Amino acid sequence: MPEIPVTSITICMGSSCFSRGNSRNIEVVQEFLKAQNLPPAVALNGHLCEGHCKSGPNVTINGKIYHEVDPIVIIGLLNHFVPKP
Ligand code: FES
């Protein structure tokens, strides 16, 4: 049986990223996943500040960090990376 690829989404929950937009971005991600029936191939996590505050809010998808992520950008990333059910 082929392994299901896992999309890893990690949202910076440090105070700078959180207050500058990730508090909303995490809600957008949760709503998106819920609307898609929570695809099992998505791992959603948070992490503490990693020192890139100036370019935040930061979101990491599959190991690549995306900067200045707002709700429009996150929807675009989700549409690109989350496998369709
Ligand atoms: S708070 Fe996100 S990198 Fe510092």
PDB file of C-alpha atoms and ligand atoms in Angstrom:
ATOM      1  CA  MET A   1       0.000   0.000   0.000  1.00  0.00           C
ATOM      2  CA  PRO A   2       1.521   3.348  -0.998  1.00  0.00           C
ATOM      3  CA  GLU A   3       2.276   5.735   1.825  1.00  0.00           C
ATOM      4  CA  ILE A   4       0.081   8.840   2.015  1.00  0.00           C
ATOM      5  CA  PRO A   5       2.227  11.940   1.586  1.00  0.00           C
ATOM      6  CA  VAL A   6       2.026  14.230   4.584  1.00  0.00           C
ATOM      7  CA  THR A   7       1.853  17.975   4.172  1.00  0.00           C
ATOM      8  CA  SER A   8       3.459  19.583   7.188  1.00  0.00           C
ATOM      9  CA  ILE A   9       2.141  23.018   8.167  1.00  0.00           C
ATOM     10  CA  THR A  10       3.858  24.735  11.076  1.00  0.00           C
ATOM     11  CA  ILE A  11       2.676  28.115  12.278  1.00  0.00           C
ATOM     12  CA  CYS A  12       4.923  30.353  14.349  1.00  0.00           C
ATOM     13  CA  MET A  13       3.173  31.031  17.641  1.00  0.00           C
ATOM     14  CA  GLY A  14       5.818  33.414  18.933  1.00  0.00           C
ATOM     15  CA  SER A  15       4.398  36.685  20.233  1.00  0.00           C
ATOM     16  CA  SER A  16       5.489  38.795  17.247  1.00  0.00           C
ATOM     17  CA  CYS A  17       4.144  36.485  14.528  1.00  0.00           C
ATOM     18  CA  PHE A  18       1.048  35.708  16.584  1.00  0.00           C
ATOM     19  CA  SER A  19       0.105  39.337  17.120  1.00  0.00           C
ATOM     20  CA  ARG A  20       0.958  40.343  13.549  1.00  0.00           C
ATOM     21  CA  GLY A  21      -1.326  37.839  11.902  1.00  0.00           C
ATOM     22  CA  ASN A  22      -0.766  34.217  12.830  1.00  0.00           C
ATOM     23  CA  SER A  23      -3.585  34.340  15.383  1.00  0.00           C
ATOM     24  CA  ARG A  24      -5.882  34.828  12.379  1.00  0.00           C
ATOM     25  CA  ASN A  25      -3.889  32.579  10.050  1.00  0.00           C
ATOM     26  CA  ILE A  26      -4.300  29.583  12.344  1.00  0.00           C
ATOM     27  CA  GLU A  27      -8.069  30.090  12.308  1.00  0.00           C
ATOM     28  CA  VAL A  28      -8.009  30.294   8.499  1.00  0.00           C
ATOM     29  CA  VAL A  29      -6.022  27.042   8.309  1.00  0.00           C
ATOM     30  CA  GLN A  30      -8.356  25.273  10.731  1.00  0.00           C
ATOM     31  CA  GLU A  31     -11.442  26.478   8.825  1.00  0.00           C
ATOM     32  CA  PHE A  32      -9.878  25.389   5.514  1.00  0.00           C
ATOM     33  CA  LEU A  33      -9.048  21.906   6.811  1.00  0.00           C
ATOM     34  CA  LYS A  34     -12.469  21.539   8.398  1.00  0.00           C
ATOM     35  CA  ALA A  35     -14.166  22.540   5.139  1.00  0.00           C
ATOM     36  CA  GLN A  36     -12.134  19.824   3.396  1.00  0.00           C
ATOM     37  CA  ASN A  37     -13.065  17.247   6.013  1.00  0.00           C
ATOM     38  CA  LEU A  38      -9.661  17.436   7.694  1.00  0.00           C
ATOM     39  CA  PRO A  39      -7.490  15.642   5.139  1.00  0.00           C
ATOM     40  CA  PRO A  40      -5.583  12.947   7.027  1.00  0.00           C
ATOM     41  CA  ALA A  41      -2.401  13.760   5.138  1.00  0.00           C
ATOM     42  CA  VAL A  42      -1.913  17.117   6.840  1.00  0.00           C
ATOM     43  CA  ALA A  43       0.101  17.634  10.017  1.00  0.00           C
ATOM     44  CA  LEU A  44      -0.626  21.005  11.639  1.00  0.00           C
ATOM     45  CA  ASN A  45       1.714  22.200  14.367  1.00  0.00           C
ATOM     46  CA  GLY A  46       2.894  25.341  16.054  1.00  0.00           C
ATOM     47  CA  HIS A  47       6.339  26.398  17.202  1.00  0.00           C
ATOM     48  CA  LEU A  48       7.880  29.140  19.263  1.00  0.00           C
ATOM     49  CA  CYS A  49       9.829  32.084  17.878  1.00  0.00           C
ATOM     50  CA  GLU A  50      12.679  31.084  15.588  1.00  0.00           C
ATOM     51  CA  GLY A  51      14.222  34.533  15.282  1.00  0.00           C
ATOM     52  CA  HIS A  52      12.675  35.648  11.991  1.00  0.00           C
ATOM     53  CA  CYS A  53      10.248  38.076  13.626  1.00  0.00           C
ATOM     54  CA  LYS A  54      11.053  41.006  11.310  1.00  0.00           C
ATOM     55  CA  SER A  55       9.755  39.110   8.289  1.00  0.00           C
ATOM     56  CA  GLY A  56       6.746  37.571  10.027  1.00  0.00           C
ATOM     57  CA  PRO A  57       4.144  36.382  10.321  1.00  0.00           C
ATOM     58  CA  ASN A  58       5.954  33.195   9.369  1.00  0.00           C
ATOM     59  CA  VAL A  59       4.482  29.873   8.333  1.00  0.00           C
ATOM     60  CA  THR A  60       6.532  26.809   7.381  1.00  0.00           C
ATOM     61  CA  ILE A  61       5.155  24.314   4.894  1.00  0.00           C
ATOM     62  CA  ASN A  62       7.068  21.135   4.128  1.00  0.00           C
ATOM     63  CA  GLY A  63      10.214  22.645   5.606  1.00  0.00           C
ATOM     64  CA  LYS A  64      10.136  25.888   3.612  1.00  0.00           C
ATOM     65  CA  ILE A  65       9.483  29.085   5.535  1.00  0.00           C
ATOM     66  CA  TYR A  66       7.071  31.643   4.089  1.00  0.00           C
ATOM     67  CA  HIS A  67       7.218  35.228   5.319  1.00  0.00           C
ATOM     68  CA  GLU A  68       4.662  38.009   5.698  1.00  0.00           C
ATOM     69  CA  VAL A  69       1.851  35.503   5.418  1.00  0.00           C
ATOM     70  CA  ASP A  70      -1.607  37.028   5.532  1.00  0.00           C
ATOM     71  CA  PRO A  71      -4.964  35.219   5.179  1.00  0.00           C
ATOM     72  CA  ILE A  72      -4.968  35.620   1.380  1.00  0.00           C
ATOM     73  CA  VAL A  73      -1.462  34.187   1.075  1.00  0.00           C
ATOM     74  CA  ILE A  74      -2.232  31.288   3.408  1.00  0.00           C
ATOM     75  CA  ILE A  75      -5.292  30.317   1.367  1.00  0.00           C
ATOM     76  CA  GLY A  76      -3.126  30.264  -1.760  1.00  0.00           C
ATOM     77  CA  LEU A  77      -0.537  28.078  -0.018  1.00  0.00           C
ATOM     78  CA  LEU A  78      -3.201  25.715   1.310  1.00  0.00           C
ATOM     79  CA  ASN A  79      -4.768  25.346  -2.122  1.00  0.00           C
ATOM     80  CA  HIS A  80      -1.346  24.528  -3.528  1.00  0.00           C
ATOM     81  CA  PHE A  81      -0.041  22.140  -0.865  1.00  0.00           C
ATOM     82  CA  VAL A  82      -3.000  20.404   0.780  1.00  0.00           C
ATOM     83  CA  PRO A  83      -3.956  17.249  -1.073  1.00  0.00           C
ATOM     84  CA  LYS A  84      -7.533  17.275  -2.305  1.00  0.00           C
ATOM     85  CA  PRO A  85      -9.792  14.703  -0.629  1.00  0.00           C
TER      86      PRO A  85
HETATM   87  S1  FES B   1       7.721  35.370  16.620  1.00  0.00           S
HETATM   88 FE1  FES B   1       7.746  34.245  14.767  1.00  0.00          FE
HETATM   89  S2  FES B   1       9.867  34.285  14.241  1.00  0.00           S
HETATM   90 FE2  FES B   1       9.786  35.401  16.083  1.00  0.00          FE
END
